[in-house]
Every structure is written in structure tokens, then in C-alpha cells.
């Protein structure tokens, strides 16, 4: 048999299944669940889901972003157990680490980690309306007020079939016809994805998204597509193995294409990528003009987050916090 890359341990799968079942039941009943404090109904909140394998270097910048809006957000952190976290958690991150499992590139473990974060946030607080997946290298590009209003005032959200309140859309990149897509489709073997995922419905997009609550539930409830995407890639196809860039856009394209924007709100610079990693910004590049460029898209929307920044960018970014990054623009 062909040699494969590492897969998902059976014990991890069993733990996840129990968590996802609790999240699905909690969402159906509108209540909380074990592990986090149950809360009364409140204004819609944004759940910030930090997926990391190193220190949250930019936590002080996020604290500046969160300041004064404590009733409108929740933080959840999935930190790889093998990571050596040397920095003490700042207030918004204290006690917000969820039970985590090992993650690595070229494996479905990054999908599992994102699903755990979604499930933990669903169980924790029924007011969580949006779920933003963030890496330790991400920074905000606007004030919290601007970000909150941009998400909740989405003018493109489709109305419900009965003509009632508009469904909130998910901000997730969904692309087809991209170069190399066929190689990524057969990374587990020529016929492995059939019949659940025909090539014509196989999609790709940024790993970082903002999901509406109904789509977060859809993701943790899924078993059919996960059965395929959890299978390990062939060692010979390691260079084409990026399951975290395919599972979420493919699932949402198949289940609710009209409920997605098809674009991401996280800006990434791929112009000089190396080994599948995007450009990493360094301190000499940090300026107000860079922030303004990162915000701009090719459409009417503004990017809300950006990556990838080296840890030593913290001080220059903090110096720009009040004058550029966190300036209230709406």
C-alpha cells in the first residue's frame, strides 16, 4: 500500500465527536453547556478563535482592540500542546484556552482544531453570532467598533424564505478552477473523494474565515464530508496536501452557497511566498500607509484583519494603534 502522512488518532476523534454533539445540542436548545459559564441572552457577539502553536505575541495589541467592548466578544484559544508558551496570558485570554490536540501541516489536524474552537464557542455562549478564525500572526486593521458594525450590518445578507429577518452571511473565500486544484483533489488517492465530493464541487479558499452561527453549527454537525477530508494524504503528494484550505469552502459551497460572501476578510500577501508560507512583515515595513494598503480590497468591502507579522512588529504596531489601527472610522 502507498505510504501516507499522519492522520487523526482515534482517541482524538472520539473526544471531538462528544464535543461536537454537545455543541449541536446546545445550539438546537439555545443553551450553554459544560465547561464554560452559562450566560443569559445578550447582544450579538463575535467569537475570536485563536489557532496557535506559539506565544500570542500580539495579545497586547488585541487587548487595545478589545478595550471597552467586553460585552460584545468572547475569546477562545486552541494552543498545540507541544507549544512552549512563555508569555503570561493577558486579561482577555486568561482562562480562555480550550482542551487542545496536536496540530501539524499537511494533515487534517488543523481542520479538527478549527472545529474544536467552533464547538467550544457554540457551547459557551448562545450570543456568539460570528466566529472569526485568527492565527497568532494576525492583527486587526480597524477599531472594534468598525469591525463589529461591518459584520452585523452586512447589506448583502439574503432574506429568509418567509421574508423575515435576513440571514447573516459567512465571510469565507470560495474559489474554483485554481491552478493545481486537481493535484490537491487526488492528494489522498485518485478515487478517495468520490462520491461524497465530486471534483466539480471541490473548492479552495483561505484557511481564515468569519462564519455565521448557523454555519458554525453546520461545520461541527458534519460527518459526511469529514469522512473524506480526515483521510491522510499520500506521502508522494505532500506538496499538494492543504486540507484546511479545502474542507470549509467545499462544505459551505455544497450546503449553502448563497449564504457566503465567497471572499475572506483576512488580508494575506502571497507575492513572495516560500514553502507555502505568505510574506512575513518585518518592523521596517510597518507604517500607517501599509495599514491603509492592507485594508483595501478589489471590491467595496474592507479587510478587517491581516497576516503574517513577525513577533518583533508588536512595538511598531502598538505605536500606530491610536493614530491608524484603532482610529474609530465608523
Tab-separated table of C-alpha atoms in Angstrom:
chain	number	residue	atom	x	y	z
A	1	UNK	CA	0.000	0.000	0.000
A	2	UNK	CA	1.141	3.576	-0.663
A	3	UNK	CA	2.668	5.320	2.357
A	4	UNK	CA	0.551	8.097	3.878
A	5	UNK	CA	1.161	11.145	6.034
A	6	UNK	CA	-0.074	11.151	9.673
A	7	UNK	CA	-3.831	11.073	10.186
A	8	UNK	CA	-6.209	11.730	13.097
A	9	UNK	CA	-5.738	9.491	16.170
A	10	UNK	CA	-8.861	7.508	17.082
A	11	UNK	CA	-8.897	8.920	20.626
A	12	UNK	CA	-8.915	12.481	19.278
A	13	UNK	CA	-11.838	11.587	17.024
A	14	UNK	CA	-13.827	10.163	19.958
A	15	UNK	CA	-13.224	13.256	22.100
A	16	UNK	CA	-14.179	15.551	19.233
A	17	UNK	CA	-17.361	13.639	18.458
A	18	UNK	CA	-18.551	14.100	22.055
A	19	UNK	CA	-17.752	17.832	21.973
A	20	UNK	CA	-19.436	18.344	18.606
A	21	UNK	CA	-22.540	16.525	19.791
A	22	UNK	CA	-22.748	18.835	22.833
A	23	UNK	CA	-22.315	21.870	20.573
A	24	UNK	CA	-25.056	20.718	18.216
A	25	UNK	CA	-27.466	20.005	21.085
A	26	UNK	CA	-26.637	23.298	22.824
A	27	UNK	CA	-27.315	25.240	19.615
A	28	UNK	CA	-30.576	23.417	18.993
A	29	UNK	CA	-31.714	24.233	22.525
A	30	UNK	CA	-30.197	27.700	22.666
A	31	UNK	CA	-28.453	26.913	25.951
A	32	UNK	CA	-24.939	26.686	27.223
A	33	UNK	CA	-23.004	23.602	28.125
A	34	UNK	CA	-20.490	22.115	30.466
A	35	UNK	CA	-17.020	23.611	30.601
A	36	UNK	CA	-17.919	27.304	30.400
A	37	UNK	CA	-20.267	29.513	32.379
A	38	UNK	CA	-23.853	29.626	31.162
A	39	UNK	CA	-24.968	33.169	30.282
A	40	UNK	CA	-28.299	34.935	29.784
A	41	UNK	CA	-29.190	36.263	26.301
A	42	UNK	CA	-27.350	39.403	25.242
A	43	UNK	CA	-26.398	41.484	22.205
A	44	UNK	CA	-24.795	39.522	19.329
A	45	UNK	CA	-21.142	38.775	19.992
A	46	UNK	CA	-18.072	37.978	17.932
A	47	UNK	CA	-16.176	34.858	18.965
A	48	UNK	CA	-12.469	35.294	18.230
A	49	UNK	CA	-10.944	31.852	17.694
A	50	UNK	CA	-7.165	31.894	18.040
A	51	UNK	CA	-5.399	28.908	16.493
A	52	UNK	CA	-1.765	28.887	17.581
A	53	UNK	CA	1.358	26.789	18.024
A	54	UNK	CA	3.417	29.542	19.661
A	55	UNK	CA	3.075	32.507	22.006
A	56	UNK	CA	0.292	35.035	21.371
A	57	UNK	CA	2.804	37.803	20.862
A	58	UNK	CA	0.215	40.285	19.632
A	59	UNK	CA	-2.080	39.855	22.651
A	60	UNK	CA	-1.300	43.435	23.875
A	61	UNK	CA	-2.460	44.776	20.513
A	62	UNK	CA	-5.647	42.693	20.685
A	63	UNK	CA	-6.226	43.996	24.227
A	64	UNK	CA	-6.149	47.518	22.828
A	65	UNK	CA	-8.628	46.385	20.147
A	66	UNK	CA	-10.980	44.745	22.678
A	67	UNK	CA	-10.856	47.519	25.294
A	68	UNK	CA	-14.280	48.893	26.229
A	69	UNK	CA	-16.254	46.222	24.328
A	70	UNK	CA	-16.150	43.348	26.802
A	71	UNK	CA	-19.864	42.572	26.393
A	72	UNK	CA	-19.587	42.139	22.631
A	73	UNK	CA	-16.926	39.466	22.210
A	74	UNK	CA	-15.506	36.212	23.534
A	75	UNK	CA	-12.024	34.767	23.085
A	76	UNK	CA	-11.130	31.091	22.629
A	77	UNK	CA	-7.615	29.720	22.134
A	78	UNK	CA	-6.503	26.357	20.743
A	79	UNK	CA	-2.771	26.043	21.507
A	80	UNK	CA	-0.888	22.991	20.303
A	81	UNK	CA	0.035	21.026	23.459
A	82	UNK	CA	3.637	20.785	22.221
A	83	UNK	CA	3.974	24.570	22.009
A	84	UNK	CA	6.159	26.255	24.631
A	85	UNK	CA	4.108	29.275	25.669
A	86	UNK	CA	6.407	31.567	27.611
A	87	UNK	CA	4.253	34.701	27.806
A	88	UNK	CA	1.632	35.000	30.551
A	89	UNK	CA	-1.921	35.376	29.198
A	90	UNK	CA	-3.242	38.935	29.082
A	91	UNK	CA	-6.714	39.582	30.624
A	92	UNK	CA	-8.864	38.778	27.580
A	93	UNK	CA	-7.029	35.473	27.049
A	94	UNK	CA	-6.818	34.354	30.662
A	95	UNK	CA	-8.844	31.162	31.181
A	96	UNK	CA	-9.902	31.061	27.532
A	97	UNK	CA	-7.728	28.131	26.406
A	98	UNK	CA	-9.787	25.130	25.296
A	99	UNK	CA	-8.678	21.467	25.523
A	100	UNK	CA	-6.346	21.094	22.546
A	101	UNK	CA	-4.796	18.338	20.449
A	102	UNK	CA	-1.613	18.219	18.382
A	103	UNK	CA	-1.639	20.021	15.021
A	104	UNK	CA	0.675	19.905	12.044
A	105	UNK	CA	0.786	20.997	8.447
A	106	UNK	CA	-0.163	18.638	5.621
A	107	UNK	CA	-2.704	16.879	7.826
A	108	UNK	CA	-6.386	17.227	8.748
A	109	UNK	CA	-5.432	18.186	12.320
A	110	UNK	CA	-5.783	21.894	11.509
A	111	UNK	CA	-9.379	21.264	10.438
A	112	UNK	CA	-10.027	19.421	13.701
A	113	UNK	CA	-8.560	22.288	15.727
A	114	UNK	CA	-10.775	24.852	13.982
A	115	UNK	CA	-13.831	22.650	14.532
A	116	UNK	CA	-12.958	22.336	18.244
A	117	UNK	CA	-12.798	26.108	18.527
A	118	UNK	CA	-16.160	26.486	16.787
A	119	UNK	CA	-17.728	23.842	19.019
A	120	UNK	CA	-16.332	25.358	22.224
A	121	UNK	CA	-17.691	28.766	21.261
A	122	UNK	CA	-21.102	27.326	20.378
A	123	UNK	CA	-21.328	25.528	23.717
A	124	UNK	CA	-20.081	28.502	25.694
A	125	UNK	CA	-22.332	31.364	24.696
A	126	UNK	CA	-25.569	31.378	22.652
A	127	UNK	CA	-24.949	35.064	21.915
A	128	UNK	CA	-21.913	34.249	19.759
A	129	UNK	CA	-23.178	35.265	16.321
A	130	UNK	CA	-19.926	35.334	14.322
A	131	UNK	CA	-16.872	33.100	14.642
A	132	UNK	CA	-13.587	34.597	13.415
A	133	UNK	CA	-10.663	32.200	12.992
A	134	UNK	CA	-7.413	34.019	13.808
A	135	UNK	CA	-3.758	32.941	13.876
A	136	UNK	CA	-1.093	34.145	16.279
A	137	UNK	CA	0.360	36.122	13.362
A	138	UNK	CA	-2.888	38.038	12.666
A	139	UNK	CA	-3.547	41.652	13.644
A	140	UNK	CA	-6.710	43.799	13.453
A	141	UNK	CA	-6.813	46.538	10.802
A	142	UNK	CA	-9.671	48.610	12.264
A	143	UNK	CA	-11.229	49.530	15.582
A	144	UNK	CA	-13.504	47.014	17.278
A	145	UNK	CA	-16.475	49.310	16.643
A	146	UNK	CA	-15.794	49.362	12.896
A	147	UNK	CA	-15.296	45.579	12.814
A	148	UNK	CA	-18.471	44.852	14.770
A	149	UNK	CA	-20.613	47.137	12.632
A	150	UNK	CA	-19.139	45.799	9.397
A	151	UNK	CA	-20.083	42.236	10.317
A	152	UNK	CA	-23.553	42.920	11.692
A	153	UNK	CA	-24.623	45.440	9.047
A	154	UNK	CA	-23.877	43.214	6.042
A	155	UNK	CA	-26.030	44.701	3.229
A	156	UNK	CA	-25.675	41.594	1.070
A	157	UNK	CA	-27.239	39.152	3.527
A	158	UNK	CA	-30.075	37.213	1.862
A	159	UNK	CA	-33.598	37.379	3.347
A	160	UNK	CA	-35.198	34.305	4.842
A	161	UNK	CA	-37.614	32.348	2.596
A	162	UNK	CA	-40.533	33.744	4.603
A	163	UNK	CA	-39.308	37.300	4.077
A	164	UNK	CA	-38.288	37.723	7.722
A	165	UNK	CA	-35.025	38.888	9.231
A	166	UNK	CA	-32.066	38.468	6.902
A	167	UNK	CA	-29.740	35.543	7.484
A	168	UNK	CA	-26.216	36.589	8.391
A	169	UNK	CA	-23.661	35.603	5.772
A	170	UNK	CA	-20.327	33.910	6.351
A	171	UNK	CA	-17.162	35.604	5.142
A	172	UNK	CA	-15.226	32.755	3.602
A	173	UNK	CA	-13.197	32.584	0.414
A	174	UNK	CA	-14.575	30.026	-2.050
A	175	UNK	CA	-12.638	29.541	-5.291
A	176	UNK	CA	-12.837	27.066	-8.163
A	177	UNK	CA	-10.672	26.469	-11.205
A	178	UNK	CA	-7.461	27.394	-9.381
A	179	UNK	CA	-4.080	26.063	-10.646
A	180	UNK	CA	-3.134	22.791	-9.009
A	181	UNK	CA	-6.647	22.035	-7.799
A	182	UNK	CA	-6.715	18.598	-9.430
A	183	UNK	CA	-3.482	17.570	-7.668
A	184	UNK	CA	-4.929	18.646	-4.340
A	185	UNK	CA	-8.120	16.704	-5.065
A	186	UNK	CA	-6.220	13.435	-5.612
A	187	UNK	CA	-3.741	14.026	-2.752
A	188	UNK	CA	-5.345	11.133	-0.811
A	189	UNK	CA	-5.603	8.878	-3.870
A	190	UNK	CA	-7.248	9.082	-7.279
A	191	UNK	CA	-10.755	7.958	-6.251
A	192	UNK	CA	-10.796	8.613	-2.496
A	193	UNK	CA	-13.048	11.701	-2.549
A	194	UNK	CA	-15.701	10.120	-4.753
A	195	UNK	CA	-18.703	10.066	-4.346
A	196	UNK	CA	-19.211	12.463	-1.461
A	197	UNK	CA	-17.041	15.181	-3.038
A	198	UNK	CA	-17.083	15.228	-6.856
A	199	UNK	CA	-14.185	17.203	-8.336
A	200	UNK	CA	-16.674	19.666	-9.830
A	201	UNK	CA	-17.670	20.676	-6.282
A	202	UNK	CA	-14.164	20.682	-4.781
A	203	UNK	CA	-13.247	24.208	-3.689
A	204	UNK	CA	-10.302	26.072	-2.175
A	205	UNK	CA	-10.010	29.203	-0.056
A	206	UNK	CA	-8.189	30.945	2.757
A	207	UNK	CA	-7.873	28.989	5.987
A	208	UNK	CA	-9.076	32.077	7.882
A	209	UNK	CA	-12.781	32.923	7.863
A	210	UNK	CA	-15.640	34.521	9.778
A	211	UNK	CA	-18.588	32.136	9.988
A	212	UNK	CA	-22.169	32.973	10.887
A	213	UNK	CA	-23.555	30.887	13.736
A	214	UNK	CA	-25.717	28.633	11.570
A	215	UNK	CA	-22.673	27.727	9.500
A	216	UNK	CA	-20.592	27.051	12.611
A	217	UNK	CA	-23.282	24.550	13.633
A	218	UNK	CA	-23.263	23.054	10.140
A	219	UNK	CA	-19.489	22.507	10.373
A	220	UNK	CA	-19.486	20.757	13.764
A	221	UNK	CA	-22.502	18.660	12.761
A	222	UNK	CA	-20.914	17.421	9.528
A	223	UNK	CA	-19.941	13.778	9.289
A	224	UNK	CA	-20.345	13.054	5.571
A	225	UNK	CA	-17.585	15.260	4.142
A	226	UNK	CA	-15.357	14.899	7.189
A	227	UNK	CA	-15.248	11.159	6.499
A	228	UNK	CA	-13.291	12.010	3.350
A	229	UNK	CA	-11.272	15.027	4.444
A	230	UNK	CA	-9.950	13.328	7.591
A	231	UNK	CA	-8.159	10.722	5.473
A	232	UNK	CA	-4.386	11.314	5.339
A	233	UNK	CA	-2.651	12.410	2.166
A	234	UNK	CA	-0.188	10.186	0.347
A	235	UNK	CA	3.442	10.888	1.197
A	236	UNK	CA	4.114	11.333	-2.511
A	237	UNK	CA	1.508	14.163	-2.581
A	238	UNK	CA	2.737	16.080	0.479
A	239	UNK	CA	3.335	19.228	-1.570
A	240	UNK	CA	-0.356	19.229	-2.562
A	241	UNK	CA	-1.763	18.493	0.907
A	242	UNK	CA	-3.583	21.515	2.364
A	243	UNK	CA	-6.866	20.032	3.642
A	244	UNK	CA	-7.669	23.075	5.846
A	245	UNK	CA	-7.902	25.198	2.679
A	246	UNK	CA	-10.498	22.884	1.127
A	247	UNK	CA	-12.793	21.415	3.763
A	248	UNK	CA	-14.607	24.578	4.850
A	249	UNK	CA	-15.152	26.188	1.421
A	250	UNK	CA	-16.205	22.852	-0.096
A	251	UNK	CA	-18.677	22.090	2.692
A	252	UNK	CA	-20.285	25.542	2.600
A	253	UNK	CA	-20.365	25.623	-1.208
A	254	UNK	CA	-22.264	22.331	-1.166
A	255	UNK	CA	-24.595	23.247	1.702
A	256	UNK	CA	-25.326	26.981	1.437
A	257	UNK	CA	-23.530	28.816	-1.400
A	258	UNK	CA	-25.932	31.775	-1.261
A	259	UNK	CA	-25.162	32.292	2.419
A	260	UNK	CA	-21.459	33.018	1.817
A	261	UNK	CA	-19.679	36.112	0.558
A	262	UNK	CA	-17.051	33.976	-1.212
A	263	UNK	CA	-14.285	36.291	-0.003
A	264	UNK	CA	-12.175	36.408	3.150
A	265	UNK	CA	-11.768	39.385	5.483
A	266	UNK	CA	-8.151	38.468	6.296
A	267	UNK	CA	-5.544	40.063	4.037
A	268	UNK	CA	-2.513	37.947	3.139
A	269	UNK	CA	0.418	38.837	0.877
A	270	UNK	CA	1.408	35.899	-1.325
A	271	UNK	CA	3.721	37.807	-3.669
A	272	UNK	CA	6.927	36.277	-2.280
A	273	UNK	CA	5.663	33.154	-0.523
A	274	UNK	CA	8.149	30.481	0.500
A	275	UNK	CA	7.253	26.847	1.163
A	276	UNK	CA	3.533	27.596	1.296
A	277	UNK	CA	4.027	30.465	3.766
A	278	UNK	CA	2.977	34.022	2.837
A	279	UNK	CA	5.119	37.141	3.076
A	280	UNK	CA	6.033	37.976	6.689
A	281	UNK	CA	6.014	41.670	7.512
A	282	UNK	CA	9.008	42.995	9.482
A	283	UNK	CA	9.336	46.143	11.636
A	284	UNK	CA	10.835	48.365	8.878
A	285	UNK	CA	7.716	47.770	6.778
A	286	UNK	CA	5.231	48.863	9.475
A	287	UNK	CA	3.632	52.234	8.737
A	288	UNK	CA	0.232	53.916	8.512
A	289	UNK	CA	0.410	53.655	4.734
A	290	UNK	CA	0.923	49.882	4.978
A	291	UNK	CA	-2.179	49.605	7.181
A	292	UNK	CA	-4.209	51.590	4.645
A	293	UNK	CA	-2.980	49.387	1.784
A	294	UNK	CA	-3.809	46.217	3.696
A	295	UNK	CA	-7.350	47.424	4.306
A	296	UNK	CA	-8.117	47.956	0.626
A	297	UNK	CA	-9.780	45.217	-1.397
A	298	UNK	CA	-10.723	44.988	-5.075
A	299	UNK	CA	-14.367	45.474	-4.136
A	300	UNK	CA	-16.483	47.632	-1.815
A	301	UNK	CA	-15.564	45.860	1.422
A	302	UNK	CA	-12.545	46.489	3.658
A	303	UNK	CA	-10.268	43.804	5.028
A	304	UNK	CA	-10.640	43.575	8.812
A	305	UNK	CA	-7.544	41.506	9.672
A	306	UNK	CA	-4.118	40.867	8.164
A	307	UNK	CA	-1.258	38.401	8.462
A	308	UNK	CA	1.582	37.459	8.619
A	309	UNK	CA	3.590	39.665	11.020
A	310	UNK	CA	6.828	38.766	12.793
A	311	UNK	CA	6.722	38.973	16.619
A	312	UNK	CA	9.031	41.996	16.687
A	313	UNK	CA	6.354	44.006	14.874
A	314	UNK	CA	4.437	44.374	18.148
A	315	UNK	CA	6.039	47.632	19.299
A	316	UNK	CA	5.736	49.494	15.967
A	317	UNK	CA	2.122	48.303	15.640
A	318	UNK	CA	1.308	49.484	19.175
A	319	UNK	CA	2.742	52.895	18.295
A	320	UNK	CA	0.267	53.050	15.389
A	321	UNK	CA	-2.674	51.743	17.409
A	322	UNK	CA	-4.350	55.050	18.227
A	323	UNK	CA	-3.363	57.011	15.120
A	324	UNK	CA	-4.028	54.346	12.478
A	325	UNK	CA	-5.068	50.863	13.551
A	326	UNK	CA	-7.698	51.626	16.185
A	327	UNK	CA	-8.820	55.018	14.980
A	328	UNK	CA	-12.622	54.979	15.092
A	329	UNK	CA	-13.735	55.292	11.488
A	330	UNK	CA	-17.343	54.327	11.875
